[in-house]
Amino acid sequence: MKLKLNQYTLSSVSVAALLACVMPANAEPFSLKLSEVVSYDSNYARNAEDQTEVVSSTGVTLGFNQSYGRQIYTASGKFGIDKHKNFKDQDNNNYDLSAGFTSGIASNWVVALNGSTSERLNSVENNLLSNRLAKNMATLHNVGANVQYGVAGRWSLLGSVGMARNSYSLASYEYQNREQNSGGLRLVYNTSDLLSFGVGASTANSKYPNQIVAGVPEEVKQNSLDFSTNWQVTGFSRLDAVLSYAKNTYKSDSNADFKGFTGRLNWDYKPTGLTTYSLSASRGTNNDGSGTGLRNNLQLPQTFEERIQQIPGRYVDTTINSVTTSVDGRMRWTPTAKLGFTAGLGWDRYDVTTTRSVALIGLSGKTSSDYTVVSLSSDYNFSRAIALGCTVQQYKQSAESNPQVSTNTQRVGHDGRQFSCSASFTID
């Protein structure tokens, strides 16, 4: 398969190669990663037609992670090229850029700034049902700031603000373009090094300039009251949970407002040095602002290796007035320092309610559907520089319980299998 690099990507690869050559062996802040992923999907379009596809994804990632006293600077840039065997219109160049800064101030303050921008192909199952395989590039921009007062004491106060902009290249999907501003304040009490509790309030305001409802652009406001806890139960077990009471208000129609409890729970258990069990559950509504960082303790950034590691996951889209309930379980076994196996099981329940009838949304009413995925993967770190891995997934989506209700993301009944293998070479 012949891959053509555009000038922008080619320049990035050249810079990466130059950095790898000129940096001394102990220049730890810089890293370069070359990766290749080949996947086969038995139902690429996620519908009843079972259209197969083979995708080749080539990526180059540049990274920087450096500490200067109490400051930590991070930056990464990933540039990729995706090539499709059957649906060549889906071929695309994509990128993901991010940068962050964290600093301690005086004796009891921590400030963190972050920003990111990315462009990638929108998942086909999130396109309109009538135009499933259209090339729809999603562009995302995010900036945020976090301030924490109280680093080592029992009490800490956290403030956070964020701004996000989402846009789509497909004309028929531009009504989903979104501008979101968010902010919040949270108080945390640490009873000990092992247990903490938090309470806070957050707000998120989302505008859809191209989604005209009742003659005006749609605007959704959400206010949440959050309660959280982090508990290191034992040396082998950790639990963290968030319970929120959220209220969504729609500018176009007060009947579409949502009030209710949302939240999430994560539990990790490692009884031995070889096996780790993880369980997570969540209930969320659209525009819940959970990506703003308001509901987690402000922490220093992860290591660069952790931050850029590509972990297979599932994209959950919660649009319109929808509530998504998710449960995910995972077991990881590492018989050796180089070899690992991971088994996963996931289930999503989508409950969607629409109370108005317009061209983009369809008939009013309620509908629900379920999504289940089972996965098994293996990874082998041949050396510090070379890593290999393969994953197999079996997925199934049920049809909408009320097909007369049309939503932004119309879910149709389908099932399929996906196989993928990856290889990467890293210099750090």
XYZ file of C-alpha atoms in Angstrom:
428
model
C 0.000 0.000 0.000
C 1.570 3.267 -1.117
C 1.244 6.181 1.287
C 1.593 9.793 0.169
C 2.695 12.348 2.746
C 1.580 15.912 2.309
C 4.154 18.648 2.700
C 3.120 19.521 6.258
C 3.446 15.962 7.534
C 6.664 15.387 5.630
C 8.204 18.440 7.254
C 7.200 17.125 10.675
C 8.838 13.779 9.998
C 12.000 15.553 8.862
C 12.132 17.611 12.038
C 11.581 14.476 14.120
C 14.441 12.687 12.411
C 16.696 15.704 12.850
C 15.919 15.930 16.572
C 16.611 12.225 17.014
C 20.004 12.639 15.348
C 21.229 15.797 17.028
C 19.998 15.155 20.572
C 22.525 13.426 22.816
C 21.704 10.032 24.248
C 20.870 11.475 27.668
C 18.474 14.161 26.358
C 15.565 12.663 28.279
C 13.072 15.547 27.779
C 12.681 14.743 24.080
C 11.141 11.655 22.550
C 10.218 10.376 19.119
C 7.752 7.598 18.396
C 6.998 5.962 15.042
C 3.938 3.717 14.961
C 1.941 1.594 12.545
C -1.500 0.062 13.175
C -3.314 -2.207 10.712
C -6.910 -3.135 11.483
C -9.628 -5.248 9.872
C -13.298 -4.536 10.591
C -16.081 -6.875 9.485
C -18.703 -4.101 9.718
C -16.918 -0.812 9.130
C -20.107 1.186 8.425
C -21.787 -0.110 11.606
C -24.985 -1.180 9.871
C -26.749 -4.314 8.652
C -24.753 -4.507 5.385
C -21.567 -5.942 6.960
C -19.148 -3.974 4.784
C -15.555 -5.004 5.528
C -12.597 -2.641 5.625
C -8.846 -2.689 6.202
C -7.276 0.491 7.594
C -3.586 1.356 7.817
C -2.678 4.097 10.318
C 0.845 5.511 10.293
C 1.840 7.903 13.057
C 4.751 10.091 14.155
C 4.754 11.477 17.711
C 7.143 14.098 19.068
C 7.259 14.767 22.785
C 8.809 17.073 25.344
C 8.654 16.727 29.131
C 10.975 18.811 31.295
C 11.114 19.966 34.912
C 12.735 23.238 35.934
C 12.614 23.537 39.702
C 8.933 23.610 40.601
C 7.786 24.029 37.002
C 6.923 21.196 34.645
C 6.616 21.800 30.897
C 5.055 19.236 28.583
C 4.256 19.197 24.881
C 3.431 16.554 22.311
C 2.475 16.425 18.679
C 1.140 13.403 16.853
C 0.731 13.421 13.081
C -0.980 10.520 11.351
C -2.049 9.222 7.964
C -4.969 6.794 7.616
C -5.417 4.771 4.441
C -8.469 2.639 3.636
C -8.571 -0.348 1.301
C -12.225 -0.240 0.183
C -13.622 3.169 1.194
C -10.839 5.378 -0.112
C -12.918 8.521 0.429
C -12.252 7.960 4.135
C -8.479 8.467 3.685
C -7.279 11.339 5.829
C -4.374 13.108 7.507
C -4.887 13.762 11.213
C -3.063 15.422 14.073
C -3.199 15.854 17.848
C -1.204 18.671 19.498
C -1.104 19.474 23.214
C 0.946 21.495 25.684
C 0.843 21.995 29.427
C 2.483 23.898 32.240
C 2.352 23.210 35.981
C 4.008 25.264 38.701
C 4.089 25.482 42.450
C 3.738 29.028 43.824
C 4.772 30.080 47.315
C 4.273 27.266 49.821
C 0.689 26.256 49.210
C -0.364 27.025 45.629
C -0.311 25.008 42.392
C -1.252 26.420 38.994
C -1.747 24.380 35.816
C -2.397 25.554 32.250
C -3.140 23.312 29.293
C -4.219 23.510 25.681
C -4.811 21.105 22.835
C -5.985 20.980 19.251
C -6.757 17.984 17.093
C -8.334 16.914 13.843
C -9.448 13.387 13.086
C -12.078 11.462 11.178
C -15.407 11.413 12.961
C -16.477 7.868 13.831
C -18.804 6.631 11.105
C -21.440 5.499 13.608
C -21.742 9.121 14.753
C -22.536 10.398 11.256
C -26.103 10.832 10.068
C -27.764 7.539 9.196
C -28.418 8.708 5.640
C -24.747 9.595 5.095
C -22.871 7.045 7.173
C -19.654 6.775 5.160
C -19.206 10.436 4.313
C -15.795 11.885 5.128
C -16.481 14.023 8.176
C -13.409 15.519 9.864
C -13.877 16.630 13.478
C -11.718 19.521 14.716
C -11.390 20.093 18.465
C -9.767 22.999 20.365
C -9.460 23.094 24.162
C -7.808 25.425 26.666
C -8.017 25.258 30.430
C -6.588 26.535 33.687
C -6.617 25.047 37.198
C -5.614 26.634 40.482
C -5.272 24.762 43.775
C -4.764 26.258 47.203
C -3.686 23.780 49.851
C -1.073 21.274 48.727
C -0.011 19.366 51.837
C -2.717 20.222 54.396
C -6.047 18.630 55.166
C -8.055 21.227 53.238
C -7.651 22.316 49.629
C -9.644 24.581 47.345
C -9.674 24.022 43.582
C -10.831 26.387 40.857
C -11.017 25.617 37.159
C -12.059 27.287 33.919
C -12.146 25.867 30.403
C -13.124 26.636 26.852
C -13.739 24.174 24.020
C -14.644 24.513 20.349
C -15.817 21.595 18.186
C -16.488 21.779 14.450
C -17.152 19.347 11.600
C -16.229 19.485 7.929
C -19.396 17.813 6.613
C -22.003 20.450 5.712
C -24.906 18.279 6.842
C -23.277 17.934 10.271
C -22.386 21.569 10.931
C -25.434 21.955 13.152
C -23.409 19.952 15.719
C -20.641 22.581 15.867
C -20.314 23.567 19.501
C -18.787 26.361 21.578
C -18.530 25.526 25.277
C -17.344 27.541 28.273
C -17.098 25.948 31.703
C -15.934 26.691 35.214
C -16.234 25.543 38.773
C -15.035 25.570 42.354
C -14.418 22.614 44.646
C -13.456 22.068 48.293
C -11.580 18.906 49.287
C -11.004 17.521 52.789
C -8.223 14.969 53.258
C -8.959 12.901 56.344
C -5.631 11.119 55.778
C -3.267 10.181 52.997
C -5.677 7.365 52.121
C -9.109 9.035 52.167
C -10.500 12.350 50.926
C -13.921 13.899 50.328
C -14.921 16.769 48.073
C -17.893 18.984 47.326
C -18.160 21.499 44.518
C -20.257 23.279 41.946
C -19.648 23.496 38.206
C -21.304 25.122 35.234
C -21.070 24.560 31.484
C -22.626 26.686 28.756
C -22.799 25.161 25.258
C -23.809 27.078 22.153
C -24.701 25.539 18.779
C -24.562 28.468 16.325
C -25.753 26.385 13.350
C -28.509 24.471 15.127
C -31.510 26.766 14.667
C -34.496 25.745 16.775
C -37.599 27.937 17.047
C -35.782 30.601 15.054
C -32.767 30.951 17.391
C -29.435 29.088 17.798
C -29.662 26.345 20.385
C -27.981 26.944 23.738
C -27.691 24.461 26.597
C -26.738 25.430 30.143
C -25.856 22.973 32.839
C -25.318 23.518 36.541
C -24.052 20.688 38.729
C -23.493 20.042 42.405
C -20.818 17.372 42.876
C -19.818 15.091 45.751
C -16.662 12.990 45.435
C -14.369 10.662 47.343
C -10.982 9.034 46.790
C -10.167 6.028 48.961
C -6.982 3.971 49.000
C -8.668 0.980 50.631
C -5.512 -1.125 50.952
C -2.155 -1.327 49.283
C -3.857 -3.424 46.608
C -7.170 -1.611 46.125
C -8.252 1.930 45.210
C -11.717 3.461 44.820
C -12.798 6.877 43.550
C -16.341 8.061 42.914
C -18.313 11.161 41.928
C -22.044 11.768 42.421
C -23.562 14.842 40.764
C -26.959 16.451 40.666
C -27.174 18.081 37.251
C -29.699 20.374 35.613
C -29.715 21.023 31.856
C -31.659 23.979 30.471
C -32.435 24.292 26.741
C -32.970 27.734 25.250
C -35.298 26.420 22.545
C -37.701 24.410 24.674
C -38.095 24.226 28.449
C -39.852 20.863 28.086
C -36.522 19.343 27.065
C -34.846 20.296 30.362
C -33.134 17.530 32.318
C -32.826 17.142 36.080
C -31.269 14.143 37.710
C -28.290 12.381 39.208
C -25.207 11.504 37.221
C -21.855 10.170 38.318
C -19.112 7.641 37.955
C -17.190 5.066 39.978
C -13.765 3.521 39.380
C -12.226 0.635 41.281
C -8.778 -0.915 40.793
C -7.653 -4.093 42.537
C -4.212 -5.669 42.288
C -4.045 -8.766 44.517
C -0.705 -9.898 43.073
C 2.125 -8.416 41.082
C 0.885 -10.193 37.952
C -2.857 -9.504 37.784
C -4.877 -6.279 37.949
C -8.662 -5.946 37.937
C -10.492 -2.721 37.038
C -14.175 -1.872 37.160
C -15.852 1.397 36.204
C -19.462 2.544 36.023
C -20.927 5.876 34.984
C -24.186 7.663 34.288
C -23.965 10.883 32.322
C -26.072 13.296 30.333
C -25.013 15.371 27.323
C -23.065 18.568 28.009
C -22.321 17.482 31.570
C -18.966 19.264 31.518
C -17.177 16.238 32.972
C -14.159 16.893 30.783
C -13.248 20.152 32.484
C -11.261 18.598 35.310
C -13.520 20.080 37.983
C -14.373 16.758 39.567
C -10.870 15.389 40.105
C -8.107 16.478 42.427
C -5.581 18.645 40.609
C -2.548 16.442 40.026
C 0.817 16.807 38.391
C 0.906 15.529 34.796
C 1.503 11.849 34.132
C 4.785 10.706 32.697
C 5.125 11.326 29.004
C 5.031 7.597 28.276
C 1.699 7.259 30.078
C 0.233 10.316 28.422
C 0.959 9.309 24.841
C 0.223 5.605 25.196
C -2.526 4.611 22.773
C -5.049 2.506 24.687
C -7.985 0.995 22.723
C -11.262 2.496 23.922
C -14.867 3.198 23.043
C -16.208 6.584 22.057
C -19.478 7.399 23.839
C -21.507 10.116 22.132
C -24.284 11.642 24.257
C -26.217 14.108 22.139
C -29.740 15.621 22.297
C -31.307 15.044 25.741
C -29.703 11.690 26.365
C -28.608 9.717 29.397
C -25.874 7.117 29.010
C -25.241 4.367 31.560
C -21.927 2.543 31.140
C -20.239 -0.388 32.865
C -16.734 -1.521 31.951
C -14.570 -4.290 33.388
C -10.979 -5.184 32.634
C -8.476 -7.813 33.749
C -4.777 -7.518 32.937
C -2.221 -10.288 33.374
C 1.516 -9.683 32.971
C 3.326 -13.028 33.293
C 6.641 -11.371 32.441
C 8.033 -7.861 32.434
C 7.721 -7.741 28.641
C 4.484 -9.645 27.964
C 0.947 -8.673 28.915
C -2.643 -9.802 28.213
C -5.827 -7.775 28.742
C -9.466 -8.932 28.649
C -12.286 -6.408 28.645
C -16.083 -6.306 28.730
C -18.146 -3.160 28.229
C -21.847 -2.291 28.174
C -23.595 0.994 27.358
C -27.266 1.887 27.685
C -28.466 4.907 25.697
C -31.753 6.517 26.778
C -32.765 9.422 24.549
C -35.737 11.756 24.949
C -36.872 14.406 22.471
C -39.858 16.612 23.215
C -40.010 18.737 20.084
C -40.463 18.001 16.400
C -38.124 19.752 13.973
C -36.425 18.637 10.767
C -33.048 17.885 12.354
C -34.363 16.018 15.360
C -37.456 14.210 14.105
C -40.498 13.010 16.045
C -40.783 13.565 19.780
C -40.725 10.652 22.180
C -38.354 8.270 23.933
C -36.035 5.585 22.618
C -33.262 3.395 24.012
C -30.589 0.979 22.809
C -27.684 -1.078 24.128
C -24.090 -1.568 23.053
C -21.864 -4.451 24.177
C -18.210 -5.090 23.377
C -15.852 -7.911 24.381
C -12.128 -7.555 23.753
C -8.894 -9.467 24.198
C -5.483 -7.960 23.573
C -1.831 -8.788 24.029
C 1.258 -6.607 24.037
C 4.952 -7.413 23.913
C 7.746 -4.969 24.676
C 10.647 -6.491 22.812
C 12.901 -3.749 24.163
C 12.605 -0.252 25.534
C 12.331 1.013 21.961
C 10.254 -1.675 20.216
C 6.688 -2.613 21.190
C 4.189 -4.931 19.486
C 0.529 -5.674 20.173
C -2.683 -7.205 18.810
C -6.362 -6.810 19.750
C -9.566 -8.620 18.825
C -13.037 -7.204 19.557
C -16.571 -8.515 19.220
C -19.237 -5.780 19.347
C -23.023 -5.629 19.110
C -25.417 -2.668 18.975
C -29.159 -3.146 19.445
C -31.679 -1.248 17.351
C -33.586 1.741 18.752
C -36.572 0.635 20.821
C -38.661 3.345 19.121
C -37.439 3.771 15.520
C -39.934 6.592 14.965
C -37.816 8.857 17.173
C -34.890 10.267 15.200
C -31.847 11.554 17.065
C -28.566 13.207 16.068
C -26.877 9.830 16.349
C -29.337 7.292 15.018
C -28.218 3.901 16.301
C -29.098 0.939 14.111
C -28.842 -2.715 15.055
C -25.540 -4.272 13.992
C -22.713 -6.512 15.099
C -19.216 -7.264 13.955
C -15.619 -8.080 14.752
C -12.457 -6.048 14.646
C -8.864 -7.275 14.525
C -5.858 -4.983 14.801
C -2.105 -5.237 15.254
C 0.357 -2.469 16.053
C 4.084 -1.873 16.124
C 6.017 1.107 17.429
C 9.594 2.325 17.690
C 10.418 4.909 20.369
C 13.512 7.002 20.994
C 13.628 8.825 24.327
